[in-house]
């Protein structure tokens, strides 16, 4: 199974091992001994399930060859919606899908937009799969969005505005702490989602200080606060603590948002909004897995995504810059032919990609996708691995025309990313039942017409939602 996060692979492997199934998880942090054990078990046909990240498979051709030589019965794609959502910045996902020769393939996800279905099918190497959608509605999730003042002030903000922002940030910490205390009294845990690693550390420290100020230990409401993000080395310890104990509050980035299977999550808080609707749906899905109520509160402000918007917009190069790059890359000698025919992996065996080592395949794959988006090459996805047929040889193209095409492609990609941010903000700002609108995006056909009876979301029951968590 290809898993997008190392922690997710560890959890799956542990769960299957406890169920009596021989399973292992491999990642970039696996030891030499763990790799050797895995290879031995594969050769001896003693391994039933292997959980591995796309990067590990993409950058280890000998291991991919070993897997193919021993006939993989089923290739699974966990969190399959990410093969579309993360496609632009993580090309190794579709690349890894093409490196395995398994004919039987299975994609699993809880948040697949109907409009994205065909793209995911293509990028996971399937042809005409059977698609089954289950009911998306979970009435025990008490969803609420709370618009707040901007927590950050830019430019020459007045003293009053700065004080208001600081007061609001403290109020959010206090509200989060009260809800975590309530979750602890219900023998449950709390997840606080934040957009960055730095904020995970900062918010966790602020919650610890707020708990000390209220002397929670003295009143028997002790909480355990832990930050969690991809830059920390104690992630597995935090996962185990969260699964095995009560009263744990994890302040996490998206790294803790997939596959966390803990039955006793009573509170989910989005401290600074959500970057996408799929991300929000995945993260609130961590709550209430035992069937009991879980309160899901999202603090948001339109300014939350300003930093992300600026980074997306600044990554788009002007036409003059792309023209100069294309002229330098392919038109300098007047004789350079960079058309690619045959298996793309062959490109990585020649300079300059040969010197890149494990990063070579990723660079080639990413570059070819950009060229395809600019309509300079056409990628045939019908084979085990993309075959590239040139629509035109670059040294026969006008550099200005090629530069314009590449710039147009970059603008299109940026527009898609900005549309994801806009969709999330529009969802937060719109009226109407939250459960109903989520079902309209992610639900099965039956969800589209089925009424949401006795819904307790912040739109349907604004006066009573969260009363038990006050």
Short mmCIF file of C-alpha atoms in Angstrom, two decimals:
data_model
loop_
_atom_site.label_atom_id
_atom_site.label_comp_id
_atom_site.label_asym_id
_atom_site.label_seq_id
_atom_site.Cartn_x
_atom_site.Cartn_y
_atom_site.Cartn_z
CA UNK A 1 0.00 0.00 0.00
CA UNK A 2 1.27 3.46 -0.91
CA UNK A 3 0.72 5.81 2.04
CA UNK A 4 1.27 9.58 1.88
CA UNK A 5 2.54 9.95 5.47
CA UNK A 6 5.02 7.88 7.46
CA UNK A 7 2.88 7.98 10.60
CA UNK A 8 -0.03 6.62 8.63
CA UNK A 9 2.04 3.66 7.45
CA UNK A 10 3.16 2.89 11.01
CA UNK A 11 -0.41 2.92 12.28
CA UNK A 12 -1.65 0.63 9.51
CA UNK A 13 1.21 -1.83 10.02
CA UNK A 14 0.67 -1.92 13.79
CA UNK A 15 -3.07 -2.49 13.38
CA UNK A 16 -2.59 -5.38 10.95
CA UNK A 17 0.13 -6.95 13.09
CA UNK A 18 -2.19 -6.91 16.10
CA UNK A 19 -4.82 -8.61 13.94
CA UNK A 20 -2.39 -11.45 13.19
CA UNK A 21 -1.38 -10.31 9.69
CA UNK A 22 2.34 -10.05 8.87
CA UNK A 23 2.85 -6.38 7.96
CA UNK A 24 5.71 -3.89 7.79
CA UNK A 25 6.07 -0.16 7.16
CA UNK A 26 9.10 1.31 5.40
CA UNK A 27 10.05 4.96 5.21
CA UNK A 28 13.10 7.16 4.69
CA UNK A 29 13.89 6.79 8.41
CA UNK A 30 13.88 2.97 8.36
CA UNK A 31 17.13 1.33 9.43
CA UNK A 32 19.31 -0.94 7.33
CA UNK A 33 18.20 -3.87 9.43
CA UNK A 34 14.53 -3.07 8.79
CA UNK A 35 15.14 -2.91 5.05
CA UNK A 36 16.99 -6.22 5.12
CA UNK A 37 14.21 -7.87 7.11
CA UNK A 38 11.60 -6.60 4.67
CA UNK A 39 13.49 -7.88 1.62
CA UNK A 40 13.98 -11.28 3.24
CA UNK A 41 10.29 -11.58 4.04
CA UNK A 42 9.36 -10.65 0.47
CA UNK A 43 11.71 -13.25 -1.00
CA UNK A 44 10.45 -15.90 1.40
CA UNK A 45 6.81 -14.90 0.72
CA UNK A 46 6.32 -14.28 4.43
CA UNK A 47 5.01 -10.70 4.11
CA UNK A 48 1.29 -10.10 3.57
CA UNK A 49 1.15 -6.28 3.64
CA UNK A 50 3.76 -3.59 3.07
CA UNK A 51 3.12 0.11 3.71
CA UNK A 52 5.53 2.43 1.91
CA UNK A 53 5.72 6.07 0.89
CA UNK A 54 5.78 7.08 -2.80
CA UNK A 55 9.21 8.69 -2.40
CA UNK A 56 10.82 5.55 -1.01
CA UNK A 57 9.54 3.52 -3.93
CA UNK A 58 10.33 6.15 -6.58
CA UNK A 59 13.91 6.63 -5.44
CA UNK A 60 14.78 2.96 -4.99
CA UNK A 61 14.63 1.26 -8.38
CA UNK A 62 16.18 -2.00 -7.09
CA UNK A 63 13.45 -2.33 -4.47
CA UNK A 64 10.74 -1.63 -7.04
CA UNK A 65 12.29 -4.34 -9.21
CA UNK A 66 12.24 -6.78 -6.26
CA UNK A 67 8.54 -6.11 -5.68
CA UNK A 68 7.68 -6.66 -9.34
CA UNK A 69 9.70 -9.89 -9.50
CA UNK A 70 7.62 -11.37 -6.67
CA UNK A 71 4.21 -10.58 -8.14
CA UNK A 72 2.30 -8.04 -6.07
CA UNK A 73 -1.27 -9.29 -5.77
CA UNK A 74 -2.84 -5.92 -4.98
CA UNK A 75 -1.59 -2.32 -5.08
CA UNK A 76 -3.55 -0.02 -2.75
CA UNK A 77 -3.58 3.76 -2.69
CA UNK A 78 -4.45 5.10 0.73
CA UNK A 79 -6.00 8.59 0.82
CA UNK A 80 -6.43 8.36 -2.95
CA UNK A 81 -7.86 11.88 -3.26
CA UNK A 82 -4.34 13.22 -2.65
CA UNK A 83 -3.26 11.95 -6.07
CA UNK A 84 -5.11 15.01 -7.30
CA UNK A 85 -4.87 17.44 -4.37
CA UNK A 86 -1.08 17.05 -3.91
CA UNK A 87 -0.25 16.39 -7.53
CA UNK A 88 1.41 19.74 -8.30
CA UNK A 89 3.99 19.65 -5.52
CA UNK A 90 4.44 15.90 -5.08
CA UNK A 91 4.90 14.23 -8.50
CA UNK A 92 6.37 11.11 -6.91
CA UNK A 93 2.85 9.99 -6.04
CA UNK A 94 1.78 9.26 -9.62
CA UNK A 95 5.34 8.27 -10.44
CA UNK A 96 5.32 5.53 -7.78
CA UNK A 97 1.96 4.29 -9.05
CA UNK A 98 3.56 3.61 -12.43
CA UNK A 99 6.55 1.73 -11.03
CA UNK A 100 4.52 -1.24 -9.78
CA UNK A 101 3.23 -3.75 -12.30
CA UNK A 102 0.28 -4.98 -10.23
CA UNK A 103 -2.87 -5.27 -12.32
CA UNK A 104 -5.27 -5.29 -9.37
CA UNK A 105 -5.48 -1.82 -7.85
CA UNK A 106 -7.59 -0.34 -5.09
CA UNK A 107 -7.97 3.33 -4.17
CA UNK A 108 -9.36 4.26 -0.74
CA UNK A 109 -10.48 7.68 0.45
CA UNK A 110 -13.26 9.33 2.41
CA UNK A 111 -13.16 12.69 0.62
CA UNK A 112 -13.27 12.25 -3.14
CA UNK A 113 -14.96 15.02 -5.08
CA UNK A 114 -17.01 13.64 -7.94
CA UNK A 115 -15.40 16.11 -10.33
CA UNK A 116 -11.90 14.80 -9.45
CA UNK A 117 -12.69 11.13 -9.83
CA UNK A 118 -11.38 10.62 -13.38
CA UNK A 119 -8.14 12.49 -12.67
CA UNK A 120 -7.41 10.25 -9.68
CA UNK A 121 -8.25 7.15 -11.72
CA UNK A 122 -5.72 8.19 -14.36
CA UNK A 123 -2.97 9.13 -11.92
CA UNK A 124 -3.24 5.84 -10.06
CA UNK A 125 -2.86 3.83 -13.27
CA UNK A 126 -6.39 2.44 -13.42
CA UNK A 127 -8.46 2.11 -16.59
CA UNK A 128 -12.14 1.37 -15.93
CA UNK A 129 -12.43 0.76 -12.18
CA UNK A 130 -15.56 -0.04 -10.23
CA UNK A 131 -16.38 3.04 -8.12
CA UNK A 132 -18.31 2.68 -4.88
CA UNK A 133 -19.26 5.58 -2.63
CA UNK A 134 -20.53 5.13 0.90
CA UNK A 135 -22.67 7.51 2.92
CA UNK A 136 -20.75 10.63 3.87
CA UNK A 137 -23.11 12.01 6.49
CA UNK A 138 -22.00 11.69 10.12
CA UNK A 139 -24.64 13.26 12.31
CA UNK A 140 -22.60 12.91 15.50
CA UNK A 141 -20.15 15.58 14.29
CA UNK A 142 -21.31 18.96 15.63
CA UNK A 143 -19.85 21.31 13.03
CA UNK A 144 -19.47 25.03 13.61
CA UNK A 145 -17.60 27.92 11.95
CA UNK A 146 -16.83 31.01 13.97
CA UNK A 147 -15.65 34.11 12.14
CA UNK A 148 -13.17 36.10 14.16
CA UNK A 149 -11.17 39.33 13.78
CA UNK A 150 -7.88 39.08 11.94
CA UNK A 151 -5.28 37.68 14.33
CA UNK A 152 -2.45 39.37 12.42
CA UNK A 153 -2.32 43.04 11.52
CA UNK A 154 -0.35 44.30 8.54
CA UNK A 155 0.88 47.77 7.70
CA UNK A 156 0.08 50.73 9.91
CA UNK A 157 -2.61 49.22 12.06
CA UNK A 158 -4.02 51.33 14.84
CA UNK A 159 -3.27 50.59 18.48
CA UNK A 160 -6.90 49.61 18.94
CA UNK A 161 -6.70 47.09 16.09
CA UNK A 162 -3.53 45.56 17.49
CA UNK A 163 -5.04 45.27 20.95
CA UNK A 164 -8.16 43.72 19.45
CA UNK A 165 -6.11 41.14 17.56
CA UNK A 166 -4.06 40.27 20.67
CA UNK A 167 -7.19 39.98 22.80
CA UNK A 168 -8.88 37.74 20.22
CA UNK A 169 -5.84 35.42 20.07
CA UNK A 170 -5.90 35.05 23.86
CA UNK A 171 -9.64 34.38 23.74
CA UNK A 172 -9.09 31.58 21.22
CA UNK A 173 -6.50 29.99 23.50
CA UNK A 174 -8.88 30.24 26.46
CA UNK A 175 -11.80 28.79 24.47
CA UNK A 176 -9.62 25.96 23.18
CA UNK A 177 -8.46 25.16 26.72
CA UNK A 178 -12.04 25.09 28.07
CA UNK A 179 -13.10 22.69 25.32
CA UNK A 180 -10.08 20.46 25.94
CA UNK A 181 -11.01 20.32 29.64
CA UNK A 182 -14.52 19.25 28.72
CA UNK A 183 -13.17 16.60 26.34
CA UNK A 184 -11.00 15.30 29.19
CA UNK A 185 -14.03 15.09 31.49
CA UNK A 186 -15.70 12.93 28.82
CA UNK A 187 -12.66 10.63 28.75
CA UNK A 188 -11.64 11.96 25.35
CA UNK A 189 -8.84 13.76 23.51
CA UNK A 190 -8.53 16.98 21.53
CA UNK A 191 -6.84 17.85 18.22
CA UNK A 192 -5.99 21.47 17.42
CA UNK A 193 -5.10 22.00 13.75
CA UNK A 194 -2.81 24.85 12.75
CA UNK A 195 -1.38 25.78 9.31
CA UNK A 196 2.35 25.78 10.10
CA UNK A 197 5.04 24.08 12.15
CA UNK A 198 5.91 27.32 13.92
CA UNK A 199 2.31 27.84 14.97
CA UNK A 200 2.08 24.26 16.24
CA UNK A 201 4.95 24.95 18.63
CA UNK A 202 3.67 28.40 19.63
CA UNK A 203 0.03 27.44 20.25
CA UNK A 204 1.09 24.38 22.23
CA UNK A 205 3.26 26.53 24.51
CA UNK A 206 0.44 29.04 24.94
CA UNK A 207 -1.98 26.28 25.94
CA UNK A 208 0.54 24.88 28.44
CA UNK A 209 0.97 28.33 29.98
CA UNK A 210 -2.80 28.93 30.09
CA UNK A 211 -3.29 25.58 31.84
CA UNK A 212 -0.61 26.49 34.40
CA UNK A 213 -2.24 29.86 35.01
CA UNK A 214 -5.53 28.12 35.79
CA UNK A 215 -3.78 25.54 38.01
CA UNK A 216 -5.57 22.68 36.26
CA UNK A 217 -3.46 20.00 37.93
CA UNK A 218 -4.69 21.10 41.33
CA UNK A 219 -8.34 20.67 40.34
CA UNK A 220 -7.87 17.23 38.83
CA UNK A 221 -8.15 18.26 35.19
CA UNK A 222 -4.57 17.61 34.10
CA UNK A 223 -4.01 17.70 30.34
CA UNK A 224 -1.08 16.52 28.28
CA UNK A 225 -0.13 18.95 25.49
CA UNK A 226 2.03 17.87 22.56
CA UNK A 227 3.02 19.59 19.28
CA UNK A 228 3.06 17.44 16.15
CA UNK A 229 4.46 18.21 12.70
CA UNK A 230 6.78 16.72 10.09
CA UNK A 231 9.84 18.43 11.59
CA UNK A 232 9.65 16.64 14.94
CA UNK A 233 11.37 13.37 15.75
CA UNK A 234 8.93 12.31 18.49
CA UNK A 235 5.93 11.79 16.22
CA UNK A 236 5.58 8.06 16.88
CA UNK A 237 5.65 8.68 20.65
CA UNK A 238 2.94 11.34 20.35
CA UNK A 239 0.80 9.01 18.24
CA UNK A 240 1.07 6.25 20.83
CA UNK A 241 0.27 8.66 23.68
CA UNK A 242 -2.79 9.94 21.83
CA UNK A 243 -4.11 6.46 21.11
CA UNK A 244 -3.50 4.98 24.56
CA UNK A 245 -4.38 7.77 27.00
CA UNK A 246 -7.13 10.30 27.73
CA UNK A 247 -6.84 14.05 28.22
CA UNK A 248 -4.24 14.44 25.46
CA UNK A 249 -4.23 17.63 23.37
CA UNK A 250 -2.24 17.45 20.13
CA UNK A 251 -1.50 20.73 18.33
CA UNK A 252 -0.75 19.60 14.81
CA UNK A 253 -0.31 20.46 11.18
CA UNK A 254 -1.86 18.42 8.38
CA UNK A 255 0.72 15.72 9.20
CA UNK A 256 -1.72 14.52 11.89
CA UNK A 257 -4.77 14.83 9.67
CA UNK A 258 -4.82 11.55 7.76
CA UNK A 259 -5.55 8.09 9.04
CA UNK A 260 -5.56 8.91 12.76
CA UNK A 261 -7.87 6.16 13.99
CA UNK A 262 -8.61 7.01 17.60
CA UNK A 263 -12.12 6.31 18.87
CA UNK A 264 -12.16 8.82 21.73
CA UNK A 265 -11.58 12.16 19.97
CA UNK A 266 -14.18 14.50 21.45
CA UNK A 267 -13.00 17.90 20.14
CA UNK A 268 -11.53 19.04 16.80
CA UNK A 269 -10.45 22.68 16.55
CA UNK A 270 -9.19 24.51 13.47
CA UNK A 271 -7.28 27.34 15.08
CA UNK A 272 -6.76 29.42 11.92
CA UNK A 273 -9.22 28.16 9.33
CA UNK A 274 -8.68 25.40 6.78
CA UNK A 275 -6.73 25.56 3.53
CA UNK A 276 -9.10 23.39 1.54
CA UNK A 277 -12.50 21.79 1.87
CA UNK A 278 -11.06 18.29 1.48
CA UNK A 279 -8.53 19.00 4.23
CA UNK A 280 -11.30 20.21 6.54
CA UNK A 281 -13.48 17.15 5.85
CA UNK A 282 -10.59 14.78 6.48
CA UNK A 283 -9.63 16.43 9.75
CA UNK A 284 -13.10 16.66 11.31
CA UNK A 285 -13.45 13.00 10.33
CA UNK A 286 -10.99 12.17 13.12
CA UNK A 287 -13.69 12.95 15.70
CA UNK A 288 -16.44 10.78 17.14
CA UNK A 289 -15.35 7.45 15.70
CA UNK A 290 -16.95 5.63 18.60
CA UNK A 291 -20.35 7.02 17.61
CA UNK A 292 -20.45 9.56 20.43
CA UNK A 293 -20.71 13.30 19.78
CA UNK A 294 -17.63 15.26 18.76
CA UNK A 295 -17.55 19.05 18.64
CA UNK A 296 -15.75 20.47 15.57
CA UNK A 297 -15.10 24.21 15.82
CA UNK A 298 -13.32 26.19 13.11
CA UNK A 299 -12.08 29.71 13.90
CA UNK A 300 -11.59 31.52 10.62
CA UNK A 301 -10.91 34.88 9.03
CA UNK A 302 -10.43 35.67 5.32
CA UNK A 303 -6.92 36.89 6.13
CA UNK A 304 -5.85 33.38 7.25
CA UNK A 305 -4.86 32.39 3.70
CA UNK A 306 -3.06 35.62 2.75
CA UNK A 307 0.41 34.15 3.19
CA UNK A 308 -0.44 31.10 1.09
CA UNK A 309 -1.97 33.31 -1.60
CA UNK A 310 1.13 35.47 -1.81
CA UNK A 311 3.43 32.45 -2.15
CA UNK A 312 1.24 30.99 -4.94
CA UNK A 313 1.05 34.26 -6.84
CA UNK A 314 4.76 35.02 -6.50
CA UNK A 315 5.68 31.61 -7.96
CA UNK A 316 4.20 32.55 -11.34
CA UNK A 317 6.93 33.78 -13.69
CA UNK A 318 6.34 36.52 -16.22
CA UNK A 319 6.31 35.75 -19.94
CA UNK A 320 9.64 37.52 -20.42
CA UNK A 321 11.25 35.35 -17.73
CA UNK A 322 9.87 32.09 -19.13
CA UNK A 323 10.93 33.10 -22.64
CA UNK A 324 14.47 33.70 -21.40
CA UNK A 325 14.47 30.35 -19.62
CA UNK A 326 13.23 28.46 -22.67
CA UNK A 327 15.79 30.18 -24.91
CA UNK A 328 18.59 29.31 -22.49
CA UNK A 329 17.43 25.72 -21.97
CA UNK A 330 16.67 24.60 -25.48
CA UNK A 331 17.63 27.16 -28.07
CA UNK A 332 21.20 28.12 -27.23
CA UNK A 333 22.97 25.79 -29.67
CA UNK A 334 20.28 25.79 -32.33
CA UNK A 335 20.78 22.02 -32.66
CA UNK A 336 19.59 20.70 -29.34
CA UNK A 337 16.88 18.08 -29.59
CA UNK A 338 15.32 17.36 -26.22
CA UNK A 339 12.41 15.28 -27.45
CA UNK A 340 11.87 12.21 -25.27
CA UNK A 341 10.77 8.88 -26.69
CA UNK A 342 10.31 5.67 -24.77
CA UNK A 343 10.28 5.09 -21.05
CA UNK A 344 10.87 8.29 -19.09
CA UNK A 345 13.02 6.40 -16.59
CA UNK A 346 15.64 5.94 -19.32
CA UNK A 347 16.27 9.69 -19.22
CA UNK A 348 17.58 9.39 -15.68
CA UNK A 349 20.47 7.19 -16.81
CA UNK A 350 22.20 9.99 -18.73
CA UNK A 351 23.73 13.33 -17.67
CA UNK A 352 22.76 15.67 -16.16
CA UNK A 353 20.05 13.61 -14.43
CA UNK A 354 22.48 10.78 -13.69
CA UNK A 355 24.38 12.99 -11.26
CA UNK A 356 21.19 13.77 -9.35
CA UNK A 357 20.95 10.26 -7.98
CA UNK A 358 17.65 9.52 -6.27
CA UNK A 359 16.27 12.95 -7.15
CA UNK A 360 16.68 12.43 -10.89
CA UNK A 361 13.37 10.66 -11.59
CA UNK A 362 11.42 13.28 -9.66
CA UNK A 363 13.06 16.13 -11.58
CA UNK A 364 12.38 14.47 -14.92
CA UNK A 365 8.79 13.62 -14.08
CA UNK A 366 8.04 17.11 -12.78
CA UNK A 367 9.63 18.80 -15.80
CA UNK A 368 7.72 16.63 -18.25
CA UNK A 369 4.41 17.38 -16.55
CA UNK A 370 5.15 21.11 -16.84
CA UNK A 371 5.98 20.73 -20.53
CA UNK A 372 2.81 18.72 -21.07
CA UNK A 373 0.73 21.38 -19.33
CA UNK A 374 2.31 23.95 -21.68
CA UNK A 375 1.32 21.70 -24.64
CA UNK A 376 4.93 21.22 -25.72
CA UNK A 377 4.77 17.44 -25.26
CA UNK A 378 1.98 14.92 -25.00
CA UNK A 379 2.05 12.20 -22.35
CA UNK A 380 0.54 8.83 -23.09
CA UNK A 381 -0.70 7.26 -19.84
CA UNK A 382 -1.84 4.00 -21.37
CA UNK A 383 1.38 2.07 -20.59
CA UNK A 384 2.87 1.04 -17.24
CA UNK A 385 4.82 4.29 -17.24
CA UNK A 386 4.13 7.50 -19.17
CA UNK A 387 5.50 7.51 -22.68
CA UNK A 388 6.22 10.96 -24.04
CA UNK A 389 5.63 11.68 -27.70
CA UNK A 390 6.82 15.12 -28.81
CA UNK A 391 4.26 17.38 -30.39
CA UNK A 392 7.18 19.51 -31.48
CA UNK A 393 10.93 19.40 -30.95
CA UNK A 394 11.87 22.32 -28.75
CA UNK A 395 14.76 23.50 -30.92
CA UNK A 396 12.32 24.02 -33.78
CA UNK A 397 9.99 26.16 -31.73
CA UNK A 398 10.01 29.89 -31.36
CA UNK A 399 11.35 30.74 -27.89
CA UNK A 400 8.76 33.46 -27.38
CA UNK A 401 5.87 31.14 -28.22
CA UNK A 402 7.25 28.43 -25.93
CA UNK A 403 7.77 30.99 -23.17
CA UNK A 404 4.20 32.23 -23.49
CA UNK A 405 2.86 28.69 -23.30
CA UNK A 406 4.89 27.91 -20.19
CA UNK A 407 3.85 31.14 -18.50
CA UNK A 408 0.20 30.41 -19.33
CA UNK A 409 0.56 26.94 -17.82
CA UNK A 410 2.01 28.35 -14.58
CA UNK A 411 -0.81 30.88 -14.32
CA UNK A 412 -3.36 28.12 -14.85
CA UNK A 413 -1.80 26.00 -12.09
CA UNK A 414 -1.77 28.98 -9.72
CA UNK A 415 -5.42 29.71 -10.53
CA UNK A 416 -6.32 26.13 -9.59
CA UNK A 417 -4.57 26.43 -6.25
CA UNK A 418 -6.21 29.78 -5.50
CA UNK A 419 -9.59 28.29 -6.42
CA UNK A 420 -9.09 25.67 -3.69
CA UNK A 421 -8.55 28.43 -1.12
CA UNK A 422 -11.58 30.35 -2.40
CA UNK A 423 -13.76 27.25 -2.23
CA UNK A 424 -12.88 26.72 1.43
CA UNK A 425 -13.56 30.37 2.32
CA UNK A 426 -16.84 30.40 0.39
CA UNK A 427 -17.94 27.29 2.30
CA UNK A 428 -17.18 28.94 5.63
CA UNK A 429 -19.02 32.15 4.70
CA UNK A 430 -22.10 30.61 3.04
CA UNK A 431 -25.44 29.97 4.66
CA UNK A 432 -27.21 26.63 4.89
CA UNK A 433 -26.74 23.31 6.67
CA UNK A 434 -23.04 22.40 6.91
CA UNK A 435 -23.68 18.66 6.77
CA UNK A 436 -25.90 19.08 3.70
CA UNK A 437 -23.27 21.10 1.83
CA UNK A 438 -20.47 18.65 2.66
CA UNK A 439 -22.60 15.78 1.35
CA UNK A 440 -23.17 17.73 -1.87
CA UNK A 441 -19.40 17.80 -2.46
CA UNK A 442 -18.22 14.43 -1.18
CA UNK A 443 -21.27 12.25 -0.68
CA UNK A 444 -22.64 9.23 -2.49
CA UNK A 445 -25.52 9.66 -4.98
CA UNK A 446 -27.98 8.76 -2.21
CA UNK A 447 -26.60 11.62 -0.11
CA UNK A 448 -27.62 14.18 -2.71
CA UNK A 449 -31.33 13.70 -2.12
CA UNK A 450 -31.44 12.32 1.42
CA UNK A 451 -32.60 14.84 4.05
CA UNK A 452 -30.31 15.64 6.97
CA UNK A 453 -32.68 14.96 9.84
CA UNK A 454 -32.19 16.53 13.27
CA UNK A 455 -28.93 18.16 12.21
CA UNK A 456 -27.10 19.91 15.04
CA UNK A 457 -24.56 21.92 13.06
CA UNK A 458 -23.89 25.58 13.77
CA UNK A 459 -26.31 26.64 11.02
CA UNK A 460 -29.23 24.39 11.94
CA UNK A 461 -28.92 24.68 15.75
CA UNK A 462 -26.94 27.88 16.41
CA UNK A 463 -28.40 28.31 19.89
CA UNK A 464 -27.76 24.82 21.20
CA UNK A 465 -24.66 23.55 19.37
CA UNK A 466 -21.80 22.89 21.66
CA UNK A 467 -23.90 23.44 24.77
CA UNK A 468 -22.37 20.31 26.22
CA UNK A 469 -18.92 21.75 25.56
CA UNK A 470 -19.54 25.22 27.00
#
